[in-house]
Amino acid sequence: MDTFGLKIIASDRVFYEGRCKKLIIPAADGQKGIMANHENMVVAILIGNGRMQIEDGKWIDVAFGRGFAEIVNNRVTLLVDTAERPEEIDIRHAREQKERAQERLRQKQSIQEYYHSQASLARAMNRLKVSKGMNWN
């Protein structure tokens, strides 16, 4: 099976760099699948779960933060706020983040603060979902 070059850059590190068979990312219009020789494009990535099948056939689940993917000449580059494997997620911390965000949403706040709290809640809930394992059926 053909592969493509994949580089995932999070705000704090290079999450992955290597060959990939298939990549599934959370996009505005749903999950977007990328395979070798995909047409060139730029895609907005939303907070959500994704998967990548690396060269040896192993699937890796990933919790993505917001960002974008650039697909050019059989190379894919993702620039995202965060990218985490399930085993990297601190479940206790994610639960605390979720509770703090829910409490902030219950309080009176500006529109900007409301959207920030809403994004924090989405990130925390996504991290909890990925940490518990995802059902891809």
Coordinates of N, CA and C in Angstrom, one line a residue, residues 34-126:
I34 N -7.5 10.9 4.7 CA -6.4 11.2 3.8 C -5.6 9.9 3.5
M35 N -5.4 9.7 2.3 CA -4.5 8.5 1.9 C -3.5 9.0 0.9
A36 N -2.6 8.2 0.5 CA -1.5 8.5 -0.4 C -2.0 9.1 -1.7
N37 N -1.3 10.1 -2.2 CA -1.6 10.8 -3.5 C -3.0 11.6 -3.4
H38 N -3.3 12.0 -2.2 CA -4.5 12.8 -2.0 C -4.3 14.1 -2.8
E39 N -5.4 14.7 -3.2 CA -5.3 16.0 -3.9 C -4.8 17.1 -3.0
N40 N -4.1 18.1 -3.5 CA -3.6 19.2 -2.7 C -4.8 20.0 -2.1
M41 N -4.7 20.4 -0.8 CA -5.7 21.2 -0.2 C -5.2 21.6 1.2
V42 N -5.9 22.6 1.8 CA -5.8 23.0 3.1 C -7.1 22.7 3.8
V43 N -7.0 22.1 5.0 CA -8.2 21.7 5.8 C -8.1 22.2 7.2
A44 N -9.2 22.9 7.7 CA -9.3 23.3 9.1 C -9.5 22.1 9.9
I45 N -8.8 22.0 11.0 CA -8.9 20.9 12.0 C -9.7 21.4 13.2
L46 N -10.7 20.7 13.6 CA -11.4 21.1 14.8 C -11.0 20.3 16.0
I47 N -11.4 20.7 17.2 CA -11.1 19.9 18.4 C -11.8 18.6 18.2
G48 N -11.1 17.5 18.3 CA -11.8 16.2 18.1 C -10.8 15.0 18.1
N49 N -11.3 13.9 17.8 CA -10.4 12.7 17.8 C -10.1 12.3 16.4
G50 N -8.9 11.8 16.2 CA -8.4 11.3 14.9 C -7.7 10.0 15.0
R51 N -7.2 9.5 13.9 CA -6.5 8.3 13.9 C -5.5 8.4 12.7
M52 N -4.4 7.6 12.9 CA -3.4 7.5 11.8 C -2.9 6.1 11.8
Q53 N -2.8 5.5 10.6 CA -2.3 4.2 10.4 C -0.9 4.4 9.8
I54 N 0.1 4.0 10.7 CA 1.5 4.2 10.3 C 1.9 3.0 9.4
E55 N 3.2 3.1 8.9 CA 3.7 2.2 7.9 C 3.5 0.8 8.2
D56 N 3.7 0.4 9.5 CA 3.6 -1.0 9.9 C 2.2 -1.5 10.0
G57 N 1.2 -0.7 9.7 CA -0.2 -1.1 9.8 C -0.9 -0.8 11.1
K58 N -0.1 -0.3 12.1 CA -0.7 -0.1 13.4 C -1.5 1.2 13.4
W59 N -2.6 1.2 14.1 CA -3.5 2.4 14.2 C -3.1 3.1 15.5
I60 N -3.0 4.5 15.4 CA -2.7 5.3 16.6 C -3.9 6.3 16.7
D61 N -4.5 6.3 17.9 CA -5.6 7.3 18.2 C -4.9 8.6 18.7
V62 N -5.5 9.7 18.3 CA -5.0 11.0 18.7 C -6.1 12.0 19.0
A63 N -5.9 12.7 20.1 CA -6.8 13.8 20.5 C -6.2 15.1 19.9
F64 N -6.9 15.7 19.0 CA -6.4 16.9 18.4 C -7.0 18.2 18.9
G65 N -6.2 19.2 19.0 CA -6.8 20.6 19.3 C -7.0 21.2 17.9
R66 N -7.4 22.5 17.9 CA -7.6 23.2 16.7 C -6.3 23.4 15.9
G67 N -6.5 23.6 14.6 CA -5.4 23.8 13.7 C -5.7 23.7 12.3
F68 N -4.8 23.3 11.4 CA -5.1 23.1 10.0 C -4.1 22.0 9.5
A69 N -4.5 21.4 8.4 CA -3.7 20.4 7.7 C -3.4 21.0 6.3
E70 N -2.2 20.8 5.8 CA -1.8 21.2 4.5 C -1.4 19.9 3.8
I71 N -2.0 19.6 2.6 CA -1.7 18.5 1.8 C -1.2 18.9 0.5
V72 N 0.1 18.6 0.3 CA 0.8 19.1 -0.9 C 1.8 18.0 -1.4
N73 N 1.7 17.5 -2.6 CA 2.7 16.6 -3.2 C 3.0 15.4 -2.3
N74 N 1.9 14.7 -1.9 CA 2.0 13.5 -1.1 C 2.7 13.7 0.2
R75 N 2.6 14.9 0.7 CA 3.1 15.2 2.1 C 2.0 15.9 2.8
V76 N 1.8 15.6 4.1 CA 0.7 16.2 4.9 C 1.4 16.8 6.1
T77 N 1.1 18.0 6.4 CA 1.6 18.7 7.6 C 0.4 19.2 8.4
L78 N 0.4 18.8 9.6 CA -0.7 19.3 10.5 C 0.0 20.3 11.5
L79 N -0.6 21.5 11.7 CA -0.2 22.4 12.7 C -1.4 22.5 13.6
V80 N -1.3 22.0 14.9 CA -2.4 22.0 15.8 C -2.0 22.5 17.2
D81 N -3.0 23.0 17.9 CA -2.7 23.5 19.3 C -2.2 22.3 20.1
T82 N -2.8 21.2 20.1 CA -2.4 20.0 20.9 C -2.6 18.7 20.1
A83 N -1.8 17.7 20.4 CA -2.0 16.4 19.8 C -1.5 15.4 20.9
E84 N -2.4 14.5 21.3 CA -2.0 13.6 22.4 C -2.5 12.2 22.1
R85 N -1.7 11.2 22.5 CA -2.1 9.8 22.5 C -2.9 9.5 23.7
P86 N -3.7 8.5 23.7 CA -4.5 8.2 24.9 C -3.7 8.0 26.1
E87 N -2.6 7.3 26.0 CA -1.7 7.0 27.2 C -1.0 8.3 27.7
E88 N -1.0 9.4 27.0 CA -0.4 10.6 27.5 C -1.4 11.5 28.2
I89 N -2.6 11.2 28.2 CA -3.6 12.0 28.8 C -3.8 11.7 30.3
D90 N -3.7 12.8 31.1 CA -3.9 12.7 32.6 C -5.4 12.8 32.8
I91 N -6.1 11.7 33.1 CA -7.5 11.7 33.2 C -8.0 12.5 34.3
R92 N -7.3 12.5 35.5 CA -7.7 13.3 36.6 C -7.7 14.8 36.3
H93 N -6.6 15.2 35.6 CA -6.5 16.6 35.2 C -7.6 17.0 34.2
A94 N -7.9 16.1 33.2 CA -8.9 16.4 32.2 C -10.3 16.5 32.9
R95 N -10.5 15.7 33.9 CA -11.8 15.8 34.6 C -11.9 17.2 35.3
E96 N -10.8 17.6 35.9 CA -10.8 18.9 36.6 C -11.0 20.0 35.6
Q97 N -10.4 19.9 34.5 CA -10.5 21.0 33.4 C -12.0 21.0 33.0
K98 N -12.6 19.9 32.8 CA -14.0 19.8 32.4 C -14.9 20.5 33.5
E99 N -14.7 20.2 34.7 CA -15.5 20.7 35.8 C -15.3 22.3 35.9
R100 N -14.1 22.7 35.8 CA -13.8 24.2 35.8 C -14.5 24.9 34.6
A101 N -14.4 24.3 33.5 CA -15.1 24.9 32.3 C -16.6 24.9 32.5
Q102 N -17.2 23.8 33.0 CA -18.6 23.8 33.2 C -19.0 24.9 34.2
E103 N -18.2 25.1 35.3 CA -18.5 26.1 36.3 C -18.4 27.5 35.7
R104 N -17.4 27.7 34.8 CA -17.3 29.1 34.2 C -18.5 29.3 33.3
L105 N -19.0 28.3 32.6 CA -20.1 28.5 31.7 C -21.4 28.8 32.4
R106 N -21.5 28.4 33.7 CA -22.6 28.7 34.5 C -22.6 30.2 35.0
Q107 N -21.4 30.8 35.0 CA -21.3 32.2 35.5 C -21.5 33.2 34.4
K108 N -21.9 34.4 34.8 CA -22.0 35.5 33.8 C -20.6 35.9 33.4
Q109 N -20.5 36.0 32.0 CA -19.2 36.4 31.5 C -19.4 37.0 30.1
S110 N -18.3 37.6 29.6 CA -18.4 38.3 28.3 C -18.5 37.2 27.2
I111 N -18.9 37.6 26.0 CA -19.0 36.7 24.9 C -17.7 36.0 24.7
Q112 N -16.6 36.8 24.7 CA -15.3 36.2 24.5 C -14.9 35.1 25.5
E113 N -15.2 35.5 26.8 CA -15.0 34.5 27.9 C -15.8 33.2 27.7
Y114 N -17.1 33.5 27.3 CA -18.0 32.3 27.1 C -17.4 31.4 26.0
Y115 N -16.9 31.9 24.9 CA -16.4 31.1 23.8 C -15.1 30.4 24.3
H116 N -14.3 31.1 25.1 CA -13.1 30.5 25.6 C -13.5 29.3 26.6
S117 N -14.5 29.5 27.4 CA -14.9 28.4 28.3 C -15.5 27.3 27.5
Q118 N -16.2 27.6 26.5 CA -16.8 26.5 25.7 C -15.7 25.7 25.0
A119 N -14.6 26.4 24.5 CA -13.5 25.7 23.9 C -12.8 24.8 24.9
S120 N -12.6 25.3 26.1 CA -11.9 24.6 27.2 C -12.7 23.3 27.5
L121 N -14.1 23.4 27.6 CA -14.9 22.3 27.8 C -14.8 21.2 26.7
A122 N -14.8 21.7 25.5 CA -14.7 20.8 24.3 C -13.3 20.0 24.3
R123 N -12.3 20.7 24.7 CA -10.9 20.1 24.7 C -10.9 19.0 25.8
A124 N -11.4 19.4 27.0 CA -11.4 18.4 28.1 C -12.3 17.2 27.8
M125 N -13.4 17.4 27.3 CA -14.3 16.3 26.9 C -13.7 15.4 25.9
N126 N -13.0 16.0 24.9 CA -12.4 15.2 23.8 C -11.2 14.4 24.4

